[in-house]
Coordinates of C-alpha atoms in Angstrom, one line a residue:
Chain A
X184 CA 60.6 82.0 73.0
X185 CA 58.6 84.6 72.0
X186 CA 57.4 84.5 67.9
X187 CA 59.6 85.8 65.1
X188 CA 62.5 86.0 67.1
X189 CA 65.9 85.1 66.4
X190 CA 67.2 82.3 68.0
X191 CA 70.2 80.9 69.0
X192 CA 71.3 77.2 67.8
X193 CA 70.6 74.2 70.3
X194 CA 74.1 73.9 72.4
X195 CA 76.3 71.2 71.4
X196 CA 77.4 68.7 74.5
X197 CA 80.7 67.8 74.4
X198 CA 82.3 65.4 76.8
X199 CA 86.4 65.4 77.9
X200 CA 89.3 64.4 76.8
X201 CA 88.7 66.8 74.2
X202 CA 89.9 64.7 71.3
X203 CA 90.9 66.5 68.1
X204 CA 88.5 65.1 66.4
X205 CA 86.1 66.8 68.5
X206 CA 87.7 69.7 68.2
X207 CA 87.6 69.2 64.2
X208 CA 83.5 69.7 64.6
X209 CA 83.6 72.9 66.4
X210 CA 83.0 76.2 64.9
X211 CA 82.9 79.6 66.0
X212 CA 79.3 80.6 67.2
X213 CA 78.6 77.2 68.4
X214 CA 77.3 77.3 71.8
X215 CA 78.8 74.1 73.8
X216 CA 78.3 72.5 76.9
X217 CA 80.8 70.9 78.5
X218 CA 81.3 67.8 80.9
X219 CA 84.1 66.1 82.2
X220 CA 87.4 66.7 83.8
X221 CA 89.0 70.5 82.4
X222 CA 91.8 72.3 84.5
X223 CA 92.3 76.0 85.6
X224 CA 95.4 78.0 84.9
X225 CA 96.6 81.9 84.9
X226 CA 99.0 83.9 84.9
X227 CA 101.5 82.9 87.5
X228 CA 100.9 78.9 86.5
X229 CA 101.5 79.2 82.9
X230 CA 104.4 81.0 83.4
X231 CA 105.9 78.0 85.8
X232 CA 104.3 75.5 83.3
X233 CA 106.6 76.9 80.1
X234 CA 109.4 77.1 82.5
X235 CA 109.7 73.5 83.1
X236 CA 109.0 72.8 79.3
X237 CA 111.8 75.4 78.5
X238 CA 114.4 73.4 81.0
X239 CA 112.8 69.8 79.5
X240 CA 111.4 69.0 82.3
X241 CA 108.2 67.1 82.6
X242 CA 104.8 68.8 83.2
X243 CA 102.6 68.1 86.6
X244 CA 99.5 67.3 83.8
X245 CA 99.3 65.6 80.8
X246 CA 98.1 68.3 78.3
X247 CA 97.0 66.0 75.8
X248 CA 93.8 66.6 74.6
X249 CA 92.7 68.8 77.9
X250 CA 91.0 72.0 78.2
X251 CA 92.7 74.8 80.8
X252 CA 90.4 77.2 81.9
X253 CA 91.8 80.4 82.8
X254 CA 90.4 81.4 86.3
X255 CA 91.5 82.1 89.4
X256 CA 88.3 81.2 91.7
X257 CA 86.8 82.9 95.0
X258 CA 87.1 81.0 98.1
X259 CA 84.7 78.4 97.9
X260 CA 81.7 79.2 100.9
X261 CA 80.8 76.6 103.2
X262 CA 78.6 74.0 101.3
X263 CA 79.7 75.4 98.1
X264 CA 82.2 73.1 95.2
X265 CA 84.0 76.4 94.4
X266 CA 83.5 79.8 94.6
X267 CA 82.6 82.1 92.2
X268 CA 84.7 81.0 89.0
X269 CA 84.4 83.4 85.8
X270 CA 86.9 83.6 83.4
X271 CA 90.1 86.5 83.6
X272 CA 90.9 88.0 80.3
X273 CA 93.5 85.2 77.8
X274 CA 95.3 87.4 76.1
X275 CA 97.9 87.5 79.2
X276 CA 98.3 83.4 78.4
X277 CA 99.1 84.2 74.8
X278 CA 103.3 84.0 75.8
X279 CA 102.6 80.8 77.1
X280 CA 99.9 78.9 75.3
X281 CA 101.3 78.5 71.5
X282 CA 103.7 76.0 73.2
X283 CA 101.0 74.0 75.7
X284 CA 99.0 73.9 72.2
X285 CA 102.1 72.5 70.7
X286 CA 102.1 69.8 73.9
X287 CA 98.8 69.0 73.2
X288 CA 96.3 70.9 74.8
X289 CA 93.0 71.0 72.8
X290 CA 91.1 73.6 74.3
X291 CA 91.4 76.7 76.4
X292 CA 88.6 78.4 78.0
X293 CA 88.5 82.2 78.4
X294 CA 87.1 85.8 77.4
X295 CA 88.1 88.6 75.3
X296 CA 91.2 88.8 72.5
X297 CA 93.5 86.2 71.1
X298 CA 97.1 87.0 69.5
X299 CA 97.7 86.0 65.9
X300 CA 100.8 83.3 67.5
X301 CA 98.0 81.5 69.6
X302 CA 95.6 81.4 66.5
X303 CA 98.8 80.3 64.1
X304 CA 99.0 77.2 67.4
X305 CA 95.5 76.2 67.0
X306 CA 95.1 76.1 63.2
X307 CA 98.6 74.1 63.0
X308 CA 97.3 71.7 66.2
X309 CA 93.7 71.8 66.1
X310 CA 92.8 73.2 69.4
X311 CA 90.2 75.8 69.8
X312 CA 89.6 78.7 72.1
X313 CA 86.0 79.1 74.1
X314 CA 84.7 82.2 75.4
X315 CA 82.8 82.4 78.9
X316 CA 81.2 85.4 79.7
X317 CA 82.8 87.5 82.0
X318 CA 81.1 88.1 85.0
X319 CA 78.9 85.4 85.0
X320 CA 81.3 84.1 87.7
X321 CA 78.3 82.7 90.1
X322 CA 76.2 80.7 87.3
X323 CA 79.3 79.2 85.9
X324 CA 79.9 77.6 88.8
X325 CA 76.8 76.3 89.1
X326 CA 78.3 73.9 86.5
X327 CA 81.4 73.1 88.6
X328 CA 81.0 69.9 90.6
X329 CA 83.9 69.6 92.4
X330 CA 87.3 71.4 92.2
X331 CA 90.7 69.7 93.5
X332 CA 94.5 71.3 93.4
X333 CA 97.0 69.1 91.5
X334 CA 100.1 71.6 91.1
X335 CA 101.6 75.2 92.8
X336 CA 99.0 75.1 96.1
X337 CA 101.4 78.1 96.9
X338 CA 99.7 80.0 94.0
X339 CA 96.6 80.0 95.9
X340 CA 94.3 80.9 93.4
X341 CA 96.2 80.8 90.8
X342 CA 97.1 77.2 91.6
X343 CA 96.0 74.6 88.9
X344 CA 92.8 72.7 90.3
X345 CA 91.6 70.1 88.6
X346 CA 87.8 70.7 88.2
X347 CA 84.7 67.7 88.0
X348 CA 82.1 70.3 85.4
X349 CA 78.6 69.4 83.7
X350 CA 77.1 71.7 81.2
X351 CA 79.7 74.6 81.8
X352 CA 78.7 76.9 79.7
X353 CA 80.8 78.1 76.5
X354 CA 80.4 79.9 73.3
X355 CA 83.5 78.9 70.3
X356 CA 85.1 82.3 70.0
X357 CA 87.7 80.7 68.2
X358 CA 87.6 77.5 66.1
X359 CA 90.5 75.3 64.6
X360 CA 90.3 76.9 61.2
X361 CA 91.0 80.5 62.4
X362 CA 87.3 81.6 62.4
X363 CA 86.9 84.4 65.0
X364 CA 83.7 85.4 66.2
X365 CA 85.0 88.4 68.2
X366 CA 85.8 89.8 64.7
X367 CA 82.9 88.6 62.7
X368 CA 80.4 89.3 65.4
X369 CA 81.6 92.5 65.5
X370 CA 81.5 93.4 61.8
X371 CA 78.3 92.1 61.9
X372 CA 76.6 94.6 64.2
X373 CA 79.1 97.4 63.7
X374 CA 76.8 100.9 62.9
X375 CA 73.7 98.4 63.7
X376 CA 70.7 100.3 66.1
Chain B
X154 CA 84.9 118.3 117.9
X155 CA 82.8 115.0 117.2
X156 CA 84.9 111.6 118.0
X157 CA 84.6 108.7 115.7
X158 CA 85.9 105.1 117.0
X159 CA 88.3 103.6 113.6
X160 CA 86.4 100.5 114.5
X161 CA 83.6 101.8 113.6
X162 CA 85.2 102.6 110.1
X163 CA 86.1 99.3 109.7
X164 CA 83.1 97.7 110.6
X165 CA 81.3 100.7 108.3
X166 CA 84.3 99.4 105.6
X167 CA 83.5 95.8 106.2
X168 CA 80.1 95.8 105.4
X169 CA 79.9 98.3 102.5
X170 CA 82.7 95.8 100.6
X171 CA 80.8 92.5 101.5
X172 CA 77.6 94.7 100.7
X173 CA 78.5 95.3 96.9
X174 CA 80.4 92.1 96.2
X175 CA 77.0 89.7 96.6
X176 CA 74.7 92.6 95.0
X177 CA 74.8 94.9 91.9
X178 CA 72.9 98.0 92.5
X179 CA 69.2 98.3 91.0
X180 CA 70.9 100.9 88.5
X181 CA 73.2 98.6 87.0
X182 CA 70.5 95.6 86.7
X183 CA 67.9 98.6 84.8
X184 CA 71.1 99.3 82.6
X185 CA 71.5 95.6 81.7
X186 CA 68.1 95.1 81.6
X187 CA 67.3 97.9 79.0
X188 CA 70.2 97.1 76.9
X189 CA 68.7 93.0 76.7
X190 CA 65.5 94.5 75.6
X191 CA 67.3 96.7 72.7
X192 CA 69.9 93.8 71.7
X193 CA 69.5 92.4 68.6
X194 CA 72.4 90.0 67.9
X195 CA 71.0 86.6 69.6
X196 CA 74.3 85.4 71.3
X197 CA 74.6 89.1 73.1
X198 CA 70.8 88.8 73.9
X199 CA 71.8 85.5 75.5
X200 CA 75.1 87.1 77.4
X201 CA 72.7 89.8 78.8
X202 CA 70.2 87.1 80.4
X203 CA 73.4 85.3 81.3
X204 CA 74.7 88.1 83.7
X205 CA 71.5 89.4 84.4
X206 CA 70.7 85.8 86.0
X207 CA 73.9 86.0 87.4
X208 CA 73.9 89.0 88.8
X209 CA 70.3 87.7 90.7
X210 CA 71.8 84.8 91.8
X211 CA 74.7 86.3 93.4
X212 CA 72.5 88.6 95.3
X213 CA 70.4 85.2 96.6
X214 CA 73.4 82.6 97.1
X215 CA 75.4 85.1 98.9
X216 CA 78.3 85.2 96.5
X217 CA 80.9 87.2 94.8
X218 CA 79.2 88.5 91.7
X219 CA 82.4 88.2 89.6
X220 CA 85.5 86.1 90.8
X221 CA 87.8 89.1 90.4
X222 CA 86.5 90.8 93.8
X223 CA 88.7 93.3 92.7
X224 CA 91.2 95.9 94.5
X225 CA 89.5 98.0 96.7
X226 CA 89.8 101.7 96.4
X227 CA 88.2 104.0 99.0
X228 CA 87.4 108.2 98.4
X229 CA 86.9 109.6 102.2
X230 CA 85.7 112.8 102.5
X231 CA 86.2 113.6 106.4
X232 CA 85.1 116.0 108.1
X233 CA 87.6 118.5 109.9
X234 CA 85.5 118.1 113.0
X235 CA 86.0 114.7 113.3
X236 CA 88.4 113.5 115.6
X237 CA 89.2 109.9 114.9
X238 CA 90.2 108.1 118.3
X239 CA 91.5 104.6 119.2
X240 CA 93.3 104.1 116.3
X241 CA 94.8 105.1 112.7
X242 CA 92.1 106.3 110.2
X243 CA 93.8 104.4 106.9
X244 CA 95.0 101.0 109.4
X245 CA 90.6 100.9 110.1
X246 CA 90.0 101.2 106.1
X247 CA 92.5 98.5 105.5
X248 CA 91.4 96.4 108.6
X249 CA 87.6 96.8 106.7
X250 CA 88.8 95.5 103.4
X251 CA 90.8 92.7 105.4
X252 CA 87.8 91.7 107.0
X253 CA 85.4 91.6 104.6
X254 CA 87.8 89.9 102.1
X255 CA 88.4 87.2 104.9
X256 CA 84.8 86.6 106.3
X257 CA 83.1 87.2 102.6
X258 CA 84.8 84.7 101.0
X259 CA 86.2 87.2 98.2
X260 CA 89.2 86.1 96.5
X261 CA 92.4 88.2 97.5
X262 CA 94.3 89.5 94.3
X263 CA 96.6 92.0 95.7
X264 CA 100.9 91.3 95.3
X265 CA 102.7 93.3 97.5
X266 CA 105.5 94.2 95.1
X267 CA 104.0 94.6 91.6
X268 CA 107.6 93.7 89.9
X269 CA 109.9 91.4 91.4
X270 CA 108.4 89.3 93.8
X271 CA 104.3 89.3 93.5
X272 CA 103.5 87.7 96.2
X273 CA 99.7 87.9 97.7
X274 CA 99.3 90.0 100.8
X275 CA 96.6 87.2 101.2
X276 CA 94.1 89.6 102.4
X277 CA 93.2 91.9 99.4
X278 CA 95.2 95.2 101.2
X279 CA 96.5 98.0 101.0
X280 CA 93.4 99.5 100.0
X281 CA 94.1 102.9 97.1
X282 CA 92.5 105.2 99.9
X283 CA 91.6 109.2 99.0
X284 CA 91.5 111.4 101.6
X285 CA 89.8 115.0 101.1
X286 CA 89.5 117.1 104.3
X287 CA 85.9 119.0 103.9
X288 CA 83.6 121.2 106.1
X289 CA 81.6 119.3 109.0
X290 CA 81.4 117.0 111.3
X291 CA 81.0 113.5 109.5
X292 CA 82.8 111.0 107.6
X293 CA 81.7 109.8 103.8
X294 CA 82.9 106.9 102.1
X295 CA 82.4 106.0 98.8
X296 CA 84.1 102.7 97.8
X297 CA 84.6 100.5 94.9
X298 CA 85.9 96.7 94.3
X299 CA 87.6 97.5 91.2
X300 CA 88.3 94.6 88.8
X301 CA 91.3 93.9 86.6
X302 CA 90.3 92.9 82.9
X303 CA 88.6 96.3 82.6
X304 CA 91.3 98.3 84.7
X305 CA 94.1 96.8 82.4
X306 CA 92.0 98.3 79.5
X307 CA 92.3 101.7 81.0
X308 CA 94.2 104.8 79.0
X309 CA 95.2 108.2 79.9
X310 CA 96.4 110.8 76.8
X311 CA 98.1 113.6 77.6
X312 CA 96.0 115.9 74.6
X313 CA 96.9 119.5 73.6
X314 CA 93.8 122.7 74.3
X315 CA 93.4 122.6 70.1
X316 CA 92.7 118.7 70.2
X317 CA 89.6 120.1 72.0
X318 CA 86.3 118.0 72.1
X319 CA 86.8 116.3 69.2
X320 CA 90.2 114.8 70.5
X321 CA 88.4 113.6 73.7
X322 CA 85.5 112.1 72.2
X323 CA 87.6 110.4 69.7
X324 CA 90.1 109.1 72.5
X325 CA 87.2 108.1 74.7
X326 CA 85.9 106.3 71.8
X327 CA 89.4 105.0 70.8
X328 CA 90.2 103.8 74.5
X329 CA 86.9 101.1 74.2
X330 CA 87.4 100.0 70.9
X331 CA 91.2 99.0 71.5
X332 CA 90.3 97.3 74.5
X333 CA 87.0 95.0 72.2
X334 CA 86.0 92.3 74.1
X335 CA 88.8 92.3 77.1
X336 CA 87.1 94.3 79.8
X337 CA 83.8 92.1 79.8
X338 CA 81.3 94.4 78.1
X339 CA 78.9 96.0 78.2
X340 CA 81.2 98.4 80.2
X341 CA 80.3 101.9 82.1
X342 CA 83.1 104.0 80.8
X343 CA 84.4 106.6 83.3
X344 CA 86.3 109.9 82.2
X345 CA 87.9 113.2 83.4
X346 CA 89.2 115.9 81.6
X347 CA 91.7 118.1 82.8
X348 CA 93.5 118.4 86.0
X349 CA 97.0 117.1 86.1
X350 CA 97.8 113.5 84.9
X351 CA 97.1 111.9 88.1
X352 CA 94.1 113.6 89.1
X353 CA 92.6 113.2 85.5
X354 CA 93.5 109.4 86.3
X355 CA 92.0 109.9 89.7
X356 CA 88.6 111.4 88.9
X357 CA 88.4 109.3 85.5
X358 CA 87.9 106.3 88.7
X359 CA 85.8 108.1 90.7
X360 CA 82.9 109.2 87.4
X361 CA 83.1 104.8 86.8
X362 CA 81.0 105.2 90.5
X363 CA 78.5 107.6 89.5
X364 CA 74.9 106.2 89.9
X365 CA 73.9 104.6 85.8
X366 CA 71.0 107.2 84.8
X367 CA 72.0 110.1 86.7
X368 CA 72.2 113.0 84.3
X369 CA 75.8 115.4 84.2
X370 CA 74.7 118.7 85.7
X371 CA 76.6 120.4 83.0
X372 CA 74.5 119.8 79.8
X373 CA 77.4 120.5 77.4
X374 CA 79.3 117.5 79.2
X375 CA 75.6 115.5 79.5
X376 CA 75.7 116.3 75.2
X377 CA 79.1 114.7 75.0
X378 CA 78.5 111.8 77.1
X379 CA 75.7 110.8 75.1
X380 CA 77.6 111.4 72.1
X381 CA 80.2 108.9 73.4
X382 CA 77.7 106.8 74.2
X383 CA 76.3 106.5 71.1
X384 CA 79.1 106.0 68.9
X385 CA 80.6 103.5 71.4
X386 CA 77.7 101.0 70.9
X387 CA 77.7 101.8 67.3
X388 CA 81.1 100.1 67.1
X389 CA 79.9 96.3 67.3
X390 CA 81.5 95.2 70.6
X391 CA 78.5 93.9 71.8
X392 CA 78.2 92.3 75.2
X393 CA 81.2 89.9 75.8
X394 CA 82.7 91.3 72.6
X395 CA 81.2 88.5 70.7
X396 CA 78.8 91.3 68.5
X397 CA 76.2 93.1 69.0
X398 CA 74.6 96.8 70.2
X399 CA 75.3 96.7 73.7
X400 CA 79.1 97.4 74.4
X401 CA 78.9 100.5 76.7
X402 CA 75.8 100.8 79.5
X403 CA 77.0 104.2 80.3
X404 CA 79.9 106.8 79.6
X405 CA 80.4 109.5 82.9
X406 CA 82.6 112.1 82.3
X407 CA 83.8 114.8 85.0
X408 CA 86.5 117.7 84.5
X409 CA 88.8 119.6 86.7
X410 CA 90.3 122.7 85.9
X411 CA 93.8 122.6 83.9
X412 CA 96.8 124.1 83.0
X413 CA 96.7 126.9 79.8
X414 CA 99.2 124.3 78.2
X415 CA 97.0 121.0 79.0
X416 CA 93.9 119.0 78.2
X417 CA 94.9 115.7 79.9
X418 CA 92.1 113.3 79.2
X419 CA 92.0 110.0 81.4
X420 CA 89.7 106.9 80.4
X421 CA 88.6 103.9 83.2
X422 CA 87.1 101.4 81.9
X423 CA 84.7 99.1 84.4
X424 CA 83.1 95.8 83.3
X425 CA 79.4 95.1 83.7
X426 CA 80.1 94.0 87.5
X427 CA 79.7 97.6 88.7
X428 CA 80.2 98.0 92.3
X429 CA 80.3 100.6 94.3
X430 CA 78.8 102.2 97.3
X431 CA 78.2 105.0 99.7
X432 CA 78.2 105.0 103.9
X433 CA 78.1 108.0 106.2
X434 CA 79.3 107.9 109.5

């Protein structure tokens, strides 16, 4: 660390299930790492996940107190857990997730924009919403031990895996109290050189 | 007449696609790395090292830079004295893409029909293939794996001639502030004025390939660029959206002549994960 510079807080570890009191200590700008059991979602799974909800039917995962991480990996190359495993953009979850929040889940992983239903969710549920950075697809999965699919195999990618991580890597975008750092941190530097 | 084998296209396809999906070109690292030396918000300082070290270790491990291996898109410019035998010149683009998609281990995120049934062609094709017939006897491609969360971010505006630079630079401008965080910045921001909507649309995706640090031969479009540029970055985004000076690495506009009644402006938007690349057969 070179002198005088400004430095970024010491990461906070969190471990899954990803209770709401854990969730009750998190605020946006935290950088977290996280261990544990999470599970990956998109598009074409959330869609079949609020379905079944919709028609009462039960879910193929408990979402109580779990994270979903919306990806849709690369093949994983021989000797390799996964394959390269950044996150796709959340706001195309935001139809689906106020009611998963509403089920339970605690945390969702992601990048970019949020809707003002999904923030309403989290405040009225405590759940919070991460931020990966996009295109760090290879170093992320450095932190992904091993990667197993529990529902839709026929989505291919977009199946839901159930993924073994330590230390994945994670800024709070978006904390249980309706801070959000994409809008702070971007008053903050707005007209900055 | 000079003949040209298509499986020699493919295998020129195949390995310009698997080339570019392990390894971002030097121009795009000296981008990133400037804009890490300039940042000032700590977490986007952090982001920058974060895909700069990712972007290093793709390159090493042999692996897809960013899960989204994108849609390939493919601008041929072949020559009129080529004569392509044993096979069908768009088939040996597609049998490329299909290859190195297979063998590279890219993740394949074409659906046949976009609407009703979205179902994965389960080798990333069809390919969006241009064709241009030019002078000579050689055949140039120039390809891109074009990812989604920037593409969705993408805007064309069909402006009036009095709009005039003002109402491009502000849609430019516009077009990356509305999309914030969503694309993955910092973002190289390609444009084209004029032309008809399409071609605006088409050019506006071939400018996102230009090499990062080449100058615009035309210093009244270089003057706007930077302009863009500047007032881009000035807008907070910051890499990963999450604040900071370093939302744009480059903004490449090209034009096309119009119509008396039209300034079409069209603005595609590419994350950090730049790729692209040139072969000539």
């Amino acid at each position: 660390m070179r002198k005088g510079e400004d430095t970024m807080a010491e990461a906070k570890r969190i471990q899954t299930p990803l209770t709401k009191e854990k969730v009750a200590g998190l605020t946006a700008g935290d950088r977290v790492l996280i261990s544990g059991t999470i599970y990956t979602g998109r598009d074409a799974a959330h869609k079949r996940l609020v379905a079944l909800l919709e028609e009462g039917k039960e879910l193929p995962l408990d979402l109580r107190d779990q994270i979903i991480y919306y990806v849709g990996p690369a093949p994983a190359p021989p000797g390799k857990a996964i394959g390269s495993a950044g996150p796709t953009s959340s706001y195309r979850m935001d139809r689906y997730a106020p009611l998963l929040i509403e089920k339970g889940l605690t945390g969702m992983i992601g990048k970019g924009l949020r809707g003002p239903a999904v923030i309403e969710a989290m405040k009225a549920h405590q759940a919070v919403y991460f931020a990966a950075t996009g295109g760090a697809a290879v170093v992320i999965a450095q932190s992904i031990i091993s990667q197993e699919i529990i529902a839709y195999e026929d989505l291919g990618t977009e199946a839901i895996h159930r993924l073994e991580v330590k230390d994945f890597p994670v800024i709070v975008a978006i904390d249980s109290h309706g801070n959000n750092l994409y809008e702070t941190g971007r008053k903050e530097y707005q007209n900055k050189k | 007449m000079r003949e040209i084998k298509a499986a020699l296209i493919t295998e020129k396809v195949k390995q310009l696609f698997l080339k570019i999906s392990y390894e971002i070109g030097d121009d795009v690292l000296c981008g990133l790395r400037a804009g890490k030396d300039k940042e000032i918000s700590p977490i986007g300082k952090a982001i920058l090292e974060e895909i700069i070290a990712n972007d290093t270790l793709a390159a090493k491990e042999g692996m897809a830079v960013c899960q989204d291996t994108g849609m390939a898109v493919v601008f041929a410019e072949v020559g009129q004295e080529v004569h392509i035998t044993e096979g069908d010149f768009q088939q040996a683009i597609n049998q490329g893409v299909r290859e190195a998609y297979a063998e590279g281990y890219l993740r394949k995120s074409v659906v046949s029909d976009p609407l009703f049934d979205r179902k994965n062609t389960q080798d990333n094709t069809p390919a969006v293939i241009y064709t241009d017939i030019v002078p000579g006897d050689s055949v140039k491609l120039a390809v891109t794996a074009k990812g989604f969360g920037s593409e969705n971010m993408s805007r064309l505006k069909m402006l009036t001639p009095a709009d005039g630079q003002q109402g491009v630079l502000d849609f430019i401008v516009e077009t990356v502030s509305l999309a914030g965080p969503n694309p993955c910045p910092p973002v190289v921001v390609g444009v084209c004025v004029g032309g008809t909507m399409d071609k605006a649309a088409q050019l506006a995706k071939k400018a996102t390939m230009r090499r990062l640090g080449s100058l615009n031969p035309d210093a009244r479009y270089q003057a706007l660029e930077e302009k863009a540029l500047e007032q881009i970055n000035a807008s907070g985004i910051g890499p990963g959206g999450l604040g900071g000076l370093t939302t744009a690495l480059a903004v490449h506009i090209d034009w096309y002549p119009t119509h008396i009644a039209g300034l079409p402006v069209a603005v595609n938007i590419c994350c950090h994960a730049v790729r692209h690349g040139t072969v000539e057969i």
